[in-house]
Amino acid sequence: MVAPAALRVVRCGGGTLHGARAVFSADSKYLLCASGDFVKMYSVTTEETLRLMGGHADLVTGIQLNPHNHMQLYSSSLDGTIKLWDFMDGIPIKTFTVGSKLLALYKLASCEDSVFVIIPKSGERDTFQLVSVKLTKGAGQDLEAKELSVVLTGVDASPKCTAFGREGEYVASVKEVNLQVYFFKQKQLNRFSLSTKKTKNGNNHFSCVACHPKEDCIATGHADGKIRLWRNFCHKKEYTFSTLHWHHDIVMDLAFSMEGTNLLSGGVESVLVLWHNESDCQKDFLPRLGSPIEYITMSPDGSLCCTLHKDNRITIINSNLRFSRSIQGLIKSVDVKTGLVVDPRTKALVLNGEPGHLQFYCLQTDQQLFSLDIVQQQYIHQAGLNQTDLVKVAFSAEGKWLATVEEREEETNLELQLKLWFYDEETQSFKLNTRINMPHEDHITGMCFRDMDELEDDSLILVTAGRDCVFKVWVMVEDTDPEAQQSVSWSCDFVGSYHNYQATNCCFSEDGSLLAVSFEETVTVWDSVTWDLKCTFCHPPGKIRNICFGKQTCSKYLIGATDFGFLCCWNLLSCALEWSAHLNVLILQPDPLSEYIAALSWLSKESSLFVFKPNEPQPVYIQRNLGKEKIQFAAFVPRDEPEPVGSEKYLWLRRSQLFFLTDAQELMTLSMKSLEERLTPASKQLAVEESLPVTPFSLLLGKHRRQQSQEDRDLGKLIVHNKHEQESPAVKELLHTPAHVLPSASFLCPIFINSLLISKENKSAEEVTDEVEMESEKTENDSDEERDVTEMEQEDPSPVELLGEMPCKLSKSQEKELRKLRKMDYSWISVF
Amino acid sequence: MGEFEVHRVRFFGLVPAGVRCLACQPGGARLAVARTNGAVEVYNFAANYFQEKVIPGHETRSVEALCWTAGNRLFGAGLSGDITEYDLAQLCVARSVDGCGGPIWSMAVNSSGTQLAIGCEDGSVKLFQVVPGGIQFERNLDRRKGRILCLSWHPSDSHIAAGSIDILRVFDVSSGQTVQRIMVNYHVQKVKRECIVWSIAFLSSGTVVTSDSFGRVQFWDWEQGTLLESHTVSTSAVLSLAVSEKEDSIIVGTSTGATYQFQLLPVKIGSLEKRWVRTKPFQHHTHDVRAVAHSSTALISGGLDAQLVIRPLMEKVQKKGYDAVLRKFTFPHRRLVSCARKARLLLFQFSQHLELWRLGSTEETGKDGEVLPLCRMPEHLVQLKSKGPEHIYCSCVSPCGSWITYSTASRFHLYRLRYEGNSVSIKKVPKMPKLLLPAYQLQFSSDSSSLFVASAQGSVHVLQLLEPGGCKLLHTLRPPSGSSEAVYLLALSTDGHWLAAVSGDWVIHVYNLKCFKHHCTVPTYNCAVTALAIHPVTNNLVIAYSDQQLFEFSIPEKQYTAWSRTVQKCGLHKVWLERDSPITHITFNPKNPSHILLHDTYMFCVLDKSLPLPDNSALLMNQSTLKQLPETARQRQLHAFKICKKFQPLLFADLLDENCLVVVERPVMDFKTQLPLPIQKKKFGT
């Protein structure tokens, strides 16, 4: 593979993903979500990301199914375009350029050629208007849509604050304390306001709006947790509303069920509330959803509902309000304090997840593998409450031990806990081994294990550095208590300090013989056996920000970065400064598998990456302009197999991949592949048949057919039961290729008929075209997934070709008949 | 506004009785309220919801239902088993008829107001014809076991729906037969619990609306006997229900103190399909809402916490004014306290007894806002219990403190008090002159030599008090044109020359007491008089009306004074006019003749006639802002109304002498603690 000219910065997860409500496909099998600049399609049953539709240049703000073709999807973005997708094939069909930023998208069944979008009012800041955009019909992919007509002005920018009523008769929009309802037919605009005065329970500002699908009823959510149901709003004076109140804080989203009998509401309490019949007394709850609910969507058949959460999680909920499954990528936590840590066992990224939890995030599948509850305390969703938070994480070399530090800070006193977890092979999870209260008197600033590949447990050492001016060494000891369930526990072995300076960082050399601890301006190097202070380094002025040892061939070097913008490399053998460079380094990250070290700097509102070897003062690679966001953390994740790298310049990417986490908690990486290459494995072929809704009738029909085939067999008639067999490649190709790229029917017909014949290795093999042969090989690989598809093929009474080992018996006469059929002229078909 | 030494009295232990039932007069001009102690009150909507008439209660006469019939006659029925007709001119019971069915739980009047149906303890529903001079038993309807708790006539008068325990029945009026019976049970896991239908309404569409003890409001089709809609509004009982005249709105009251409105709204714009939707919840009460009423512009609810709440429907109110104000009445709109200025005594009137207290005193002085320590504590001197089951109409103590008088429906008592050191002796005055009873208002002259008794038919009796303990009737003053209504307010001039009397038709007659002659009539104003007083120096009559207007009428000149004309010309401040409780007492400061002191339940006001009137742009209640201003700016901001809201709720305020004020407060929390505990509700949780 030839390496492209430059590395690209690629976003791989995290950030604020959800800019709009999710959309279920017509059959409720797929879920479509706006996810950053992409539209993602998930399978509801397997939680898998089936398709990633990219093309927008900015955040996707709205997605809506095309009411006239449920295989098509409209999406709008801040880049000012509306795209029409065939989401089953992942093909962009049309792009309409509107021009201004689009903040929300609405599509009505009643107006076929126009959509509604919210755009900023030109010339005025923070004023937005709802406009209808006429989607011009025309040839070509890229079209201009400049025909705008304003429906409402002074609307809120949030897509939740505008909703279209029953059959598109009216549109309701809320902003602050005002509700405006516009009736399209009557061309009448009604405005209703609530009192602006703040009550003792908070303010009554509107937060979201939803319209009843069958009746004239508008539900609005408020900042004080109330839900108001407005009726009779066609009259300016005789309007009326009733109130539902359960939420104690802002109502984030509302959704009516398809018939309008139930109303779903969600807020920061992470509880989904189901209100029956608009009654205050009848309600059901689904609590403990993990994090605040941002958006709620009902599936068109009413069987599912989906909530998008503030931490980027998607939860799918059954109609009986039972938790069904959750789709979670990188969970956005309130504040990442642990940094990016790689679990040596699973190669997953480990960082703060839910409050008090550690998430294990799989980079390959963009899924959360596991969430480990560290704090083990109930999280209370309330503003201004000091909760215990996870601040430090370290894994031992083999991933057998996990050390975590959690802290809770009140005004004066600090609560600290150091926990050591042992990986239990049986339960395949971490088990708490030792808990140490107040390991230090002040905040813990650094923690590391001695990375030794030997398996002897007694060589394992944990070092913690604290602001209380000491570093502590923790070792495992045999538990003397016979009643203890575990054989070992951890205890403090050594306490070291240096001139009563605050310890800021700690780090072991590759072989584990030396420990470097930085004390404000000084780096001290200690012998890890005798705990003698070997030597000290400093580069005044400026406190030491980061330190690390070189690896492999460069293990004699110690690298440090100071506050005053110096990167220093000390030679441990000569105890002298080898070289130094003027660079404001924020993060210093050594690759565990090579001698390369990555340094990330922040200069003039721009992040830059420098990769260097400690023995060479010249960097191997420099990448400027990593993005406008400040990078918080970085980590090298080892690759499963070394990647072939063309250029010498990218040699450092051979064994590991570098990931960054920005301030907005976006996970980014540097990739050598182009966008298309990266996306291909994710996009899989989808069977068209799958998208048809399973109706009771089709089930009945299927049952009936099965019965019939059973009878047929009983009667001795020959029928090939193809229920669990592979289908013909030709048929598959015919059905799976998008219609607009299919060749003419006359060309396809012989292939199709051919495919219905039974191939004998010696006779029919040469008759099948090579093309089809290749196809069949490909299909064999993913045939397992497609098995249920073939069920639908039963309509064809003629025997279907079988591939593989299955022996098939057909009488000679039948074969002859089939061959006769083949020789017939099918060109007449092309007439149609 | 001047500084006063204030006696802040909080030892008046009045517990207002809870509201038991409400009845709106057809046409919506008046509201009759029955309280749990048997008292019946009439509020006049036109006169700004003024409590126009009060008929005090009776020990044995509880009222369970009130009905207005044709000719604006008011009937009540109660657990004593009697149907009572009230005389609203004489403010007493006109006549009483035994229902012959045990305690009466419910009563309903047909749409034309000619027939009354009562529901009795024994399960019978009886019909009575309303005839001139009383009611006449007509027939019994089909009788089943189980008390009839609620009744409602179909607007066409052909059927009656009756709610009982577990069941509701519909009777055909012409045949008297039960034509439909509907079980309204409530089953919880096979356990059947008793379901009480507390209230019922029969709509013209044939829908029967019930509210029951399980917190449900249900809509039934009476012909099919099927449930149309069921709304659970509360976890506790829904006790009361009222339908608007147009039948598009219903108000229900629950035992948690919440009231809810139901509205009949179209499901879609322009479609004929309509549905009852629960709309507005209100939580004005703390206890059971035992009665609700639906006037054309307001929702009215009354609860066991003695509150009467009038919540206007904003969409029905044409303009913003005093119709659009939420009103809460807890205390009566008349004085229950009288004060002996010279002797520094307070007489408190309870429903069946009187209490005489001597005010505490202090020798210290202090700054504004300081609480002074008492050197002598207030002293409870006398408790005077009224004999018999009747409740007290009115009472008074003479300014010198040596006479106490009170009246019940049938008796009139005068007592002579003697103070010997710390002990008090009380002696009943024998051989009282025969008067036309009851007395509606009693007033001693300022020199305690005579007593004025307000009586029926607009008459006022003048009694001369004789030492040691006797009295004789001097004269009876009558309006020249005659009147059918009773006198309910009296005002005497300090010099004893003039007497002003207001009768129920709101006409103010002024009498000359020197020659016992009718002097003049104040020009009629179309609103109820809530308080009046004669100025001690100028002999000007100051009148407060229920629409918050103030007039000053010069008695010697028989015309309104110049100041009064200016007030009418300029108009009063908007905020003043929008107050919801009427002025109940007016008094004057002898030191400063231009000051008029007035108060209602929520404020005390010193009206300085020498200062300009505020216009609508000025701040009416500006006392706190004035305090912060420098002297020169303060002079510019000054206006006639000096309002103090420190004392709430204020039952009485009077000036003892030039700089000593007595205020009687009754904090709401004080009497709420004497009520039974309200239903406990969790604020959170499910």
Short mmCIF file of N, CA and C in Angstrom, two decimals, chain B residues 431-545:
data_model
loop_
_atom_site.label_atom_id
_atom_site.label_comp_id
_atom_site.label_asym_id
_atom_site.label_seq_id
_atom_site.Cartn_x
_atom_site.Cartn_y
_atom_site.Cartn_z
N LYS B 431 -85.94 43.43 83.39
CA LYS B 431 -87.10 44.13 82.80
C LYS B 431 -86.70 44.97 81.59
N MET B 432 -86.23 44.25 80.58
CA MET B 432 -85.87 44.97 79.37
C MET B 432 -87.14 45.33 78.62
N PRO B 433 -87.16 46.48 77.98
CA PRO B 433 -88.36 46.83 77.20
C PRO B 433 -88.52 45.87 76.03
N LYS B 434 -89.75 45.61 75.65
CA LYS B 434 -90.03 44.70 74.53
C LYS B 434 -89.69 45.41 73.23
N LEU B 435 -88.82 44.76 72.46
CA LEU B 435 -88.37 45.36 71.21
C LEU B 435 -88.66 44.38 70.08
N LEU B 436 -88.57 44.92 68.87
CA LEU B 436 -88.68 44.07 67.69
C LEU B 436 -87.31 43.39 67.50
N LEU B 437 -87.29 42.08 67.65
CA LEU B 437 -86.00 41.36 67.62
C LEU B 437 -85.83 40.63 66.30
N PRO B 438 -84.66 40.17 65.94
CA PRO B 438 -83.39 40.40 66.62
C PRO B 438 -82.82 41.79 66.35
N ALA B 439 -81.81 42.13 67.12
CA ALA B 439 -81.08 43.36 66.87
C ALA B 439 -79.90 43.04 65.97
N TYR B 440 -79.66 43.89 64.96
CA TYR B 440 -78.60 43.61 63.99
C TYR B 440 -77.33 44.39 64.28
N GLN B 441 -77.49 45.47 65.02
CA GLN B 441 -76.31 46.26 65.35
C GLN B 441 -76.64 47.01 66.62
N LEU B 442 -75.66 47.09 67.54
CA LEU B 442 -75.87 47.78 68.81
C LEU B 442 -74.79 48.83 68.93
N GLN B 443 -75.18 50.00 69.46
CA GLN B 443 -74.19 51.07 69.57
C GLN B 443 -74.53 51.92 70.78
N PHE B 444 -73.53 52.15 71.66
CA PHE B 444 -73.71 53.05 72.79
C PHE B 444 -73.36 54.45 72.38
N SER B 445 -74.01 55.43 73.01
CA SER B 445 -73.60 56.81 72.75
C SER B 445 -72.25 57.03 73.44
N SER B 446 -71.55 58.10 73.02
CA SER B 446 -70.19 58.28 73.49
C SER B 446 -70.13 58.60 74.98
N ASP B 447 -71.22 59.14 75.53
CA ASP B 447 -71.22 59.39 76.98
C ASP B 447 -71.86 58.23 77.74
N SER B 448 -72.13 57.11 77.06
CA SER B 448 -72.68 55.89 77.64
C SER B 448 -74.01 56.12 78.32
N SER B 449 -74.79 57.08 77.81
CA SER B 449 -76.07 57.33 78.45
C SER B 449 -77.21 56.67 77.68
N SER B 450 -76.98 56.34 76.45
CA SER B 450 -78.07 55.71 75.71
C SER B 450 -77.51 54.62 74.79
N LEU B 451 -78.40 53.75 74.39
CA LEU B 451 -78.04 52.59 73.55
C LEU B 451 -78.95 52.62 72.33
N PHE B 452 -78.33 52.39 71.16
CA PHE B 452 -79.10 52.39 69.92
C PHE B 452 -79.15 50.98 69.40
N VAL B 453 -80.33 50.52 69.08
CA VAL B 453 -80.53 49.14 68.64
C VAL B 453 -81.04 49.17 67.22
N ALA B 454 -80.24 48.60 66.28
CA ALA B 454 -80.67 48.52 64.89
C ALA B 454 -81.62 47.34 64.78
N SER B 455 -82.73 47.58 64.15
CA SER B 455 -83.77 46.57 64.14
C SER B 455 -84.32 46.39 62.73
N ALA B 456 -85.29 45.51 62.63
CA ALA B 456 -85.86 45.19 61.33
C ALA B 456 -86.67 46.36 60.80
N GLN B 457 -87.01 46.31 59.54
CA GLN B 457 -87.82 47.31 58.83
C GLN B 457 -87.24 48.72 58.97
N GLY B 458 -85.94 48.78 58.98
CA GLY B 458 -85.27 50.07 58.95
C GLY B 458 -85.39 50.87 60.22
N SER B 459 -85.84 50.27 61.29
CA SER B 459 -86.05 51.06 62.51
C SER B 459 -84.86 50.98 63.44
N VAL B 460 -84.70 52.02 64.24
CA VAL B 460 -83.64 52.08 65.25
C VAL B 460 -84.30 52.47 66.56
N HIS B 461 -84.08 51.63 67.59
CA HIS B 461 -84.64 51.94 68.91
C HIS B 461 -83.61 52.70 69.71
N VAL B 462 -84.06 53.67 70.45
CA VAL B 462 -83.18 54.43 71.33
C VAL B 462 -83.57 54.10 72.76
N LEU B 463 -82.62 53.52 73.51
CA LEU B 463 -82.87 53.15 74.89
C LEU B 463 -82.07 54.10 75.78
N GLN B 464 -82.68 54.52 76.85
CA GLN B 464 -81.95 55.35 77.82
C GLN B 464 -81.47 54.45 78.92
N LEU B 465 -80.18 54.55 79.26
CA LEU B 465 -79.60 53.72 80.31
C LEU B 465 -79.74 54.46 81.62
N LEU B 466 -80.17 53.74 82.63
CA LEU B 466 -80.42 54.37 83.93
C LEU B 466 -79.49 53.77 84.96
N GLU B 467 -79.00 54.61 85.83
CA GLU B 467 -78.18 54.14 86.96
C GLU B 467 -79.12 53.69 88.05
N PRO B 468 -78.88 52.76 88.82
CA PRO B 468 -77.79 51.79 88.67
C PRO B 468 -78.31 50.53 88.01
N GLY B 469 -78.28 50.42 86.72
CA GLY B 469 -78.65 49.19 86.04
C GLY B 469 -80.12 49.14 85.67
N GLY B 470 -80.50 49.91 84.72
CA GLY B 470 -81.86 49.83 84.24
C GLY B 470 -81.94 50.53 82.91
N CYS B 471 -83.03 50.41 82.20
CA CYS B 471 -83.14 51.10 80.92
C CYS B 471 -84.59 51.24 80.54
N LYS B 472 -84.84 52.24 79.71
CA LYS B 472 -86.20 52.39 79.21
C LYS B 472 -86.13 52.85 77.76
N LEU B 473 -87.15 52.47 77.00
CA LEU B 473 -87.22 52.82 75.59
C LEU B 473 -87.62 54.27 75.46
N LEU B 474 -86.75 55.06 74.83
CA LEU B 474 -87.03 56.46 74.65
C LEU B 474 -87.86 56.70 73.40
N HIS B 475 -87.38 56.11 72.31
CA HIS B 475 -87.98 56.44 71.03
C HIS B 475 -87.62 55.37 70.02
N THR B 476 -88.40 55.26 68.99
CA THR B 476 -88.04 54.41 67.87
C THR B 476 -87.99 55.27 66.63
N LEU B 477 -86.81 55.25 65.96
CA LEU B 477 -86.64 56.04 64.75
C LEU B 477 -87.00 55.17 63.56
N ARG B 478 -87.78 55.71 62.64
CA ARG B 478 -88.16 54.96 61.45
C ARG B 478 -87.92 55.82 60.22
N PRO B 479 -87.53 55.24 59.15
CA PRO B 479 -87.37 56.03 57.92
C PRO B 479 -88.73 56.52 57.47
N PRO B 480 -88.78 57.73 56.95
CA PRO B 480 -90.08 58.31 56.61
C PRO B 480 -90.82 57.50 55.57
N SER B 481 -90.09 56.94 54.63
CA SER B 481 -90.77 56.22 53.56
C SER B 481 -91.01 54.76 53.92
N GLY B 482 -90.46 54.34 55.02
CA GLY B 482 -90.59 52.94 55.40
C GLY B 482 -89.60 52.07 54.66
N SER B 483 -89.29 50.92 55.21
CA SER B 483 -88.33 50.02 54.58
C SER B 483 -88.62 48.61 55.05
N SER B 484 -88.36 47.65 54.19
CA SER B 484 -88.58 46.27 54.60
C SER B 484 -87.29 45.65 55.14
N GLU B 485 -86.17 46.24 54.78
CA GLU B 485 -84.89 45.63 55.13
C GLU B 485 -84.42 46.07 56.51
N ALA B 486 -83.63 45.22 57.13
CA ALA B 486 -83.12 45.51 58.46
C ALA B 486 -81.95 46.47 58.39
N VAL B 487 -81.76 47.22 59.46
CA VAL B 487 -80.61 48.12 59.56
C VAL B 487 -79.40 47.28 59.95
N TYR B 488 -78.29 47.44 59.24
CA TYR B 488 -77.13 46.62 59.58
C TYR B 488 -75.91 47.44 60.00
N LEU B 489 -75.94 48.73 59.85
CA LEU B 489 -74.81 49.55 60.31
C LEU B 489 -75.35 50.83 60.95
N LEU B 490 -74.71 51.25 62.03
CA LEU B 490 -75.07 52.48 62.72
C LEU B 490 -73.82 53.33 62.88
N ALA B 491 -74.01 54.67 62.87
CA ALA B 491 -72.90 55.56 63.20
C ALA B 491 -73.44 56.72 64.01
N LEU B 492 -72.76 57.05 65.09
CA LEU B 492 -73.20 58.10 66.00
C LEU B 492 -72.19 59.22 65.99
N SER B 493 -72.67 60.43 66.08
CA SER B 493 -71.71 61.52 66.22
C SER B 493 -71.28 61.61 67.68
N THR B 494 -70.07 62.13 67.91
CA THR B 494 -69.54 62.18 69.28
C THR B 494 -70.35 63.11 70.16
N ASP B 495 -70.86 64.17 69.56
CA ASP B 495 -71.64 65.10 70.36
C ASP B 495 -73.06 64.62 70.60
N GLY B 496 -73.42 63.46 70.05
CA GLY B 496 -74.73 62.89 70.30
C GLY B 496 -75.85 63.54 69.53
N HIS B 497 -75.52 64.32 68.51
CA HIS B 497 -76.55 64.99 67.74
C HIS B 497 -77.15 64.13 66.65
N TRP B 498 -76.27 63.37 66.04
CA TRP B 498 -76.68 62.72 64.79
C TRP B 498 -76.50 61.20 64.88
N LEU B 499 -77.36 60.54 64.13
CA LEU B 499 -77.26 59.09 63.99
C LEU B 499 -77.47 58.75 62.52
N ALA B 500 -76.54 57.97 61.99
CA ALA B 500 -76.70 57.50 60.61
C ALA B 500 -76.97 56.00 60.66
N ALA B 501 -77.94 55.55 59.89
CA ALA B 501 -78.29 54.13 59.89
C ALA B 501 -78.39 53.65 58.45
N VAL B 502 -77.82 52.47 58.18
CA VAL B 502 -77.84 51.88 56.84
C VAL B 502 -78.69 50.63 56.91
N SER B 503 -79.66 50.51 56.04
CA SER B 503 -80.46 49.30 56.00
C SER B 503 -80.04 48.46 54.79
N GLY B 504 -80.61 47.28 54.71
CA GLY B 504 -80.20 46.31 53.70
C GLY B 504 -80.40 46.78 52.27
N ASP B 505 -81.21 47.80 52.05
CA ASP B 505 -81.35 48.34 50.69
C ASP B 505 -80.33 49.43 50.42
N TRP B 506 -79.33 49.56 51.31
CA TRP B 506 -78.17 50.44 51.15
C TRP B 506 -78.52 51.93 51.21
N VAL B 507 -79.69 52.24 51.75
CA VAL B 507 -80.06 53.66 51.91
C VAL B 507 -79.56 54.11 53.28
N ILE B 508 -78.93 55.29 53.30
CA ILE B 508 -78.41 55.82 54.56
C ILE B 508 -79.34 56.94 55.03
N HIS B 509 -79.93 56.71 56.20
CA HIS B 509 -80.80 57.73 56.79
C HIS B 509 -80.05 58.39 57.92
N VAL B 510 -80.18 59.71 58.00
CA VAL B 510 -79.55 60.45 59.08
C VAL B 510 -80.66 61.02 59.95
N TYR B 511 -80.55 60.77 61.26
CA TYR B 511 -81.57 61.23 62.19
C TYR B 511 -80.96 62.27 63.11
N ASN B 512 -81.81 63.24 63.48
CA ASN B 512 -81.42 64.22 64.48
C ASN B 512 -81.86 63.68 65.83
N LEU B 513 -80.91 63.51 66.75
CA LEU B 513 -81.24 62.87 68.02
C LEU B 513 -81.78 63.86 69.05
N LYS B 514 -81.63 65.11 68.78
CA LYS B 514 -82.14 66.09 69.73
C LYS B 514 -83.67 66.09 69.69
N CYS B 515 -84.19 66.00 68.48
CA CYS B 515 -85.64 66.02 68.38
C CYS B 515 -86.20 64.71 67.87
N PHE B 516 -85.31 63.66 67.74
CA PHE B 516 -85.70 62.34 67.25
C PHE B 516 -86.46 62.44 65.94
N LYS B 517 -85.87 63.15 65.03
CA LYS B 517 -86.51 63.32 63.74
C LYS B 517 -85.58 62.88 62.63
N HIS B 518 -86.17 62.47 61.53
CA HIS B 518 -85.39 62.13 60.34
C HIS B 518 -84.80 63.40 59.77
N HIS B 519 -83.51 63.43 59.61
CA HIS B 519 -82.86 64.65 59.15
C HIS B 519 -82.75 64.67 57.63
N CYS B 520 -82.14 63.66 57.10
CA CYS B 520 -81.98 63.62 55.65
C CYS B 520 -81.62 62.20 55.20
N THR B 521 -81.56 62.01 53.91
CA THR B 521 -81.13 60.74 53.33
C THR B 521 -79.94 61.04 52.43
N VAL B 522 -78.91 60.27 52.60
CA VAL B 522 -77.73 60.45 51.75
C VAL B 522 -78.10 59.98 50.35
N PRO B 523 -77.71 60.73 49.32
CA PRO B 523 -78.04 60.30 47.95
C PRO B 523 -77.62 58.84 47.74
N THR B 524 -78.51 58.07 47.17
CA THR B 524 -78.23 56.63 47.03
C THR B 524 -77.11 56.39 46.03
N TYR B 525 -76.28 55.46 46.40
CA TYR B 525 -75.20 55.03 45.53
C TYR B 525 -75.40 53.54 45.36
N ASN B 526 -75.23 53.06 44.16
CA ASN B 526 -75.66 51.70 43.86
C ASN B 526 -74.64 50.66 44.31
N CYS B 527 -74.27 50.69 45.56
CA CYS B 527 -73.35 49.69 46.06
C CYS B 527 -73.54 49.57 47.56
N ALA B 528 -73.06 48.45 48.09
CA ALA B 528 -73.27 48.22 49.51
C ALA B 528 -72.35 49.08 50.34
N VAL B 529 -72.89 49.58 51.47
CA VAL B 529 -72.09 50.34 52.41
C VAL B 529 -71.36 49.34 53.30
N THR B 530 -70.04 49.48 53.40
CA THR B 530 -69.31 48.52 54.23
C THR B 530 -68.93 49.13 55.57
N ALA B 531 -68.79 50.45 55.64
CA ALA B 531 -68.47 51.09 56.91
C ALA B 531 -68.86 52.56 56.81
N LEU B 532 -69.24 53.16 57.94
CA LEU B 532 -69.47 54.60 57.94
C LEU B 532 -69.21 55.14 59.34
N ALA B 533 -68.86 56.42 59.40
CA ALA B 533 -68.58 57.05 60.69
C ALA B 533 -68.79 58.55 60.55
N ILE B 534 -69.12 59.19 61.66
CA ILE B 534 -69.35 60.64 61.65
C ILE B 534 -68.15 61.30 62.31
N HIS B 535 -67.64 62.33 61.65
CA HIS B 535 -66.46 63.01 62.16
C HIS B 535 -66.79 63.76 63.45
N PRO B 536 -65.97 63.66 64.49
CA PRO B 536 -66.31 64.28 65.77
C PRO B 536 -66.33 65.79 65.71
N VAL B 537 -65.59 66.42 64.82
CA VAL B 537 -65.51 67.87 64.81
C VAL B 537 -66.45 68.45 63.77
N THR B 538 -66.33 67.97 62.56
CA THR B 538 -67.06 68.60 61.46
C THR B 538 -68.43 68.00 61.25
N ASN B 539 -68.72 66.87 61.92
CA ASN B 539 -69.95 66.14 61.70
C ASN B 539 -70.16 65.76 60.23
N ASN B 540 -69.05 65.45 59.59
CA ASN B 540 -69.15 64.91 58.23
C ASN B 540 -69.27 63.39 58.33
N LEU B 541 -70.14 62.86 57.50
CA LEU B 541 -70.32 61.41 57.48
C LEU B 541 -69.39 60.83 56.42
N VAL B 542 -68.50 59.96 56.83
CA VAL B 542 -67.58 59.31 55.87
C VAL B 542 -68.12 57.92 55.59
N ILE B 543 -68.29 57.62 54.31
CA ILE B 543 -68.92 56.36 53.92
C ILE B 543 -67.95 55.59 53.02
N ALA B 544 -67.77 54.31 53.33
CA ALA B 544 -66.97 53.44 52.45
C ALA B 544 -67.92 52.45 51.81
N TYR B 545 -67.80 52.31 50.49
CA TYR B 545 -68.66 51.38 49.75
C TYR B 545 -67.86 50.15 49.35
#
